[in-house]
Amino acid sequence: MILSNFIDHTNLKPMASLSEIQKLCGEAKNYGFYAVCVNGCHVSLAAEELKNTKVKIAAVVGFPLGAMSTEAKIFEARECVKNGADEIDMVINIGWLKSNEDSKVRNEIKSIKRVIGDKILKVILENCYLTTSEKEKACTLAVEAGADFVKTSTGFGSGGATFEDVILMKKIVGDKLGVKASGGIKDKETALKYIDLGVSRIGTSSGIILLN
């Protein structure tokens, strides 16, 4: 098991400069991280920096609140893929989920997956705002909509990944979807525990620390 192969090396700060994104990409190449995860405005730059490398580009969509229109998310996802993104990390509409608008949540995920085609779609649940039953429902809807991953958190909410949430998510999605743990993962021991629990990707801005 090579830890770097699990890591989405992340900088989603609103104040991230172009030089910081270039630095992120350079680190991803040097340390062999699976992907970088960036905001949509930086996808073109990341694509240029990572050209002819194995490092993937993940772009966030509907970030961090998930509360914009489905049409806006679809446009954003399409633009990110056009500019070089290999993966899309989208935030669900939490208000719809809590309002039992299951078909709207499902159809939004399905619509975004349709426009990105064979690119990877990760669905961010933002578990810190959800009850256990809502987490279970969100995972089920992601499976039904044809997503590729469920993801714990944006890292911008009131809480990040927890072992309990990953266990619950893995129980619901089984082998149908991957699970990405993200938010507050800052040391190697914690990362390895998440991998033991079945995650196949870890989102962190502390990737280099995790490897030491």
Coordinates of C-alpha atoms in Angstrom, one line a residue:
M1 CA 0.0 0.0 0.0
I2 CA 1.5 3.3 -1.1
L3 CA -0.1 6.2 0.8
S4 CA 0.6 8.8 -1.8
N5 CA -1.7 6.9 -4.2
F6 CA -4.7 7.7 -2.0
I7 CA -4.2 11.4 -1.7
D8 CA -6.0 14.3 -3.4
H9 CA -3.5 17.1 -2.7
T10 CA -5.8 20.0 -2.0
N11 CA -5.9 23.8 -2.0
L12 CA -9.4 25.2 -2.0
K13 CA -8.7 28.4 -0.1
P14 CA -10.5 31.4 -1.6
M15 CA -7.3 33.4 -1.4
A16 CA -5.1 30.8 -3.1
S17 CA -2.7 32.6 -5.5
L18 CA -1.6 31.3 -8.9
S19 CA 1.9 30.6 -7.5
E20 CA 0.4 28.6 -4.7
I21 CA -1.5 26.4 -7.2
Q22 CA 1.7 26.0 -9.2
K23 CA 3.4 24.9 -5.9
L24 CA 0.6 22.5 -5.2
C25 CA 1.0 20.9 -8.6
G26 CA 4.8 20.7 -8.2
E27 CA 4.4 18.9 -4.9
A28 CA 1.9 16.5 -6.4
K29 CA 4.4 15.6 -9.1
N30 CA 7.3 15.3 -6.6
Y31 CA 5.5 13.2 -4.1
G32 CA 3.4 11.1 -6.5
F33 CA 0.0 12.1 -5.2
Y34 CA -3.0 10.7 -7.0
A35 CA -4.6 14.1 -7.8
V36 CA -4.7 17.7 -7.0
C37 CA -8.0 19.2 -5.9
V38 CA -8.6 22.9 -6.9
N39 CA -11.3 25.4 -7.5
G40 CA -12.7 25.7 -11.0
C41 CA -10.8 28.9 -11.9
H42 CA -7.5 27.1 -11.4
V43 CA -8.2 24.0 -13.6
S44 CA -6.6 25.4 -16.7
L45 CA -3.4 26.3 -14.8
A46 CA -3.3 22.9 -13.1
A47 CA -3.8 21.2 -16.5
E48 CA -0.8 23.1 -17.9
E49 CA 1.4 22.4 -14.8
L50 CA 0.5 18.7 -14.8
K51 CA 0.7 18.1 -18.5
N52 CA 2.4 14.7 -19.4
T53 CA 2.2 13.5 -15.8
K54 CA 0.0 10.8 -14.1
V55 CA -1.4 13.3 -11.6
K56 CA -5.2 13.8 -12.0
I57 CA -7.1 17.0 -11.6
A58 CA -10.1 17.1 -9.4
A59 CA -12.3 20.3 -9.5
V60 CA -15.0 21.3 -7.0
V61 CA -18.5 22.2 -8.2
G62 CA -21.2 23.9 -6.2
F63 CA -18.6 24.6 -3.6
P64 CA -18.8 24.9 -0.6
L65 CA -22.5 25.3 0.0
G66 CA -24.2 23.2 -2.7
A67 CA -27.1 25.6 -2.8
M68 CA -26.9 27.1 -6.3
S69 CA -29.1 26.0 -9.1
T70 CA -28.7 22.6 -10.8
E71 CA -28.1 24.5 -14.1
A72 CA -25.2 26.4 -12.5
K73 CA -23.6 23.2 -11.2
I74 CA -24.0 21.6 -14.6
F75 CA -22.4 24.5 -16.4
E76 CA -19.6 24.6 -13.9
A77 CA -18.9 20.9 -14.2
R78 CA -18.9 21.1 -18.0
E79 CA -16.5 24.0 -18.0
C80 CA -14.1 22.2 -15.6
V81 CA -14.0 19.1 -17.7
K82 CA -13.4 21.2 -20.9
N83 CA -10.5 23.0 -19.1
G84 CA -8.9 19.7 -18.1
A85 CA -10.5 18.3 -15.0
D86 CA -10.4 14.5 -14.7
E87 CA -12.7 14.4 -11.7
I88 CA -15.6 16.5 -10.3
D89 CA -16.2 16.8 -6.5
M90 CA -19.8 18.3 -6.3
V91 CA -21.6 19.4 -3.2
I92 CA -25.2 18.1 -2.9
N93 CA -28.1 20.4 -2.2
I94 CA -28.3 19.9 1.5
G95 CA -31.5 21.9 1.8
W96 CA -33.2 19.6 -0.7
L97 CA -32.0 16.6 1.1
K98 CA -33.4 17.8 4.4
S99 CA -36.7 18.7 2.7
N100 CA -37.1 15.1 1.5
E101 CA -36.8 16.3 -2.1
D102 CA -35.1 13.0 -3.0
S103 CA -35.8 13.1 -6.7
K104 CA -34.3 16.6 -7.0
V105 CA -31.1 15.5 -5.2
R106 CA -30.9 12.3 -7.3
N107 CA -31.6 14.1 -10.6
E108 CA -29.0 16.8 -9.9
I109 CA -26.3 14.2 -9.3
K110 CA -27.4 12.2 -12.4
S111 CA -27.4 15.3 -14.6
I112 CA -23.9 16.3 -13.6
K113 CA -22.7 12.7 -14.2
R114 CA -24.3 12.8 -17.6
V115 CA -22.5 15.9 -18.7
I116 CA -19.1 14.8 -17.5
G117 CA -19.4 11.3 -19.1
D118 CA -16.6 8.9 -18.1
K119 CA -15.0 11.4 -15.7
I120 CA -15.1 10.6 -12.0
L121 CA -17.9 12.1 -10.0
K122 CA -17.5 12.4 -6.2
V123 CA -20.6 13.6 -4.3
I124 CA -19.8 15.6 -1.2
L125 CA -22.4 15.0 1.5
E126 CA -21.2 17.5 4.2
N127 CA -22.0 15.1 7.0
C128 CA -21.5 17.6 9.8
Y129 CA -25.0 19.0 8.9
L130 CA -26.8 15.7 8.4
T131 CA -28.5 13.2 10.7
T132 CA -27.6 9.5 10.5
S133 CA -30.7 8.8 8.4
E134 CA -29.9 11.7 6.1
K135 CA -26.3 10.4 5.6
E136 CA -27.7 7.0 4.7
K137 CA -30.2 8.5 2.3
A138 CA -27.6 10.7 0.6
C139 CA -25.4 7.7 0.0
T140 CA -28.3 5.7 -1.4
L141 CA -29.2 8.6 -3.8
A142 CA -25.6 8.9 -4.9
V143 CA -25.6 5.2 -5.8
E144 CA -29.0 5.4 -7.6
A145 CA -27.7 8.5 -9.6
G146 CA -24.7 6.7 -10.9
A147 CA -22.0 8.6 -9.0
D148 CA -18.5 7.1 -8.6
F149 CA -17.7 8.3 -5.0
V150 CA -19.3 9.7 -1.9
K151 CA -17.2 12.1 0.1
T152 CA -17.5 13.1 3.7
S153 CA -17.0 16.9 3.8
T154 CA -15.9 20.1 2.0
G155 CA -13.5 21.0 4.8
F156 CA -15.3 24.3 5.1
G157 CA -18.3 23.2 7.2
S158 CA -18.5 22.9 11.0
G159 CA -16.8 19.5 11.0
G160 CA -14.8 17.2 8.8
A161 CA -14.3 13.5 8.3
T162 CA -15.0 11.1 11.1
F163 CA -14.3 7.3 11.4
E164 CA -18.0 6.8 12.3
D165 CA -19.2 8.5 9.2
V166 CA -16.9 6.5 6.9
I167 CA -18.0 3.3 8.5
L168 CA -21.6 4.3 7.9
M169 CA -21.0 5.4 4.3
K170 CA -19.1 2.2 3.5
K171 CA -21.9 0.1 4.9
I172 CA -24.4 1.8 2.6
V173 CA -22.4 2.0 -0.7
G174 CA -20.5 -1.2 -0.3
D175 CA -18.3 -1.9 -3.3
K176 CA -20.6 0.1 -5.6
L177 CA -18.9 3.4 -5.0
G178 CA -15.7 4.6 -3.6
V179 CA -15.5 6.6 -0.3
K180 CA -13.4 9.8 0.0
A181 CA -12.6 11.0 3.5
S182 CA -11.9 14.8 3.6
G183 CA -11.7 17.5 6.2
G184 CA -9.3 17.6 9.1
I185 CA -7.0 14.8 8.2
K186 CA -3.6 16.0 9.2
D187 CA -1.5 13.1 10.3
K188 CA -0.4 9.7 8.9
E189 CA -1.9 7.6 11.6
T190 CA -5.4 9.0 10.9
A191 CA -5.0 8.6 7.2
L192 CA -4.0 4.9 7.6
K193 CA -7.0 4.3 9.8
Y194 CA -9.3 5.7 7.1
I195 CA -7.7 3.4 4.6
D196 CA -8.2 0.4 6.9
L197 CA -11.9 1.4 7.1
G198 CA -12.2 1.2 3.3
V199 CA -11.7 4.7 1.9
S200 CA -10.0 4.8 -1.5
R201 CA -9.2 8.5 -1.5
I202 CA -8.2 11.1 1.1
G203 CA -8.6 14.8 0.6
T204 CA -6.1 16.8 2.5
S205 CA -3.9 19.9 2.4
S206 CA -1.4 18.1 4.6
G207 CA -0.4 15.5 2.2
I208 CA 3.3 16.0 2.6
I209 CA 3.1 15.8 6.4
L210 CA 1.1 12.5 6.0
L211 CA 4.0 11.0 4.1
N212 CA 6.6 11.8 6.8

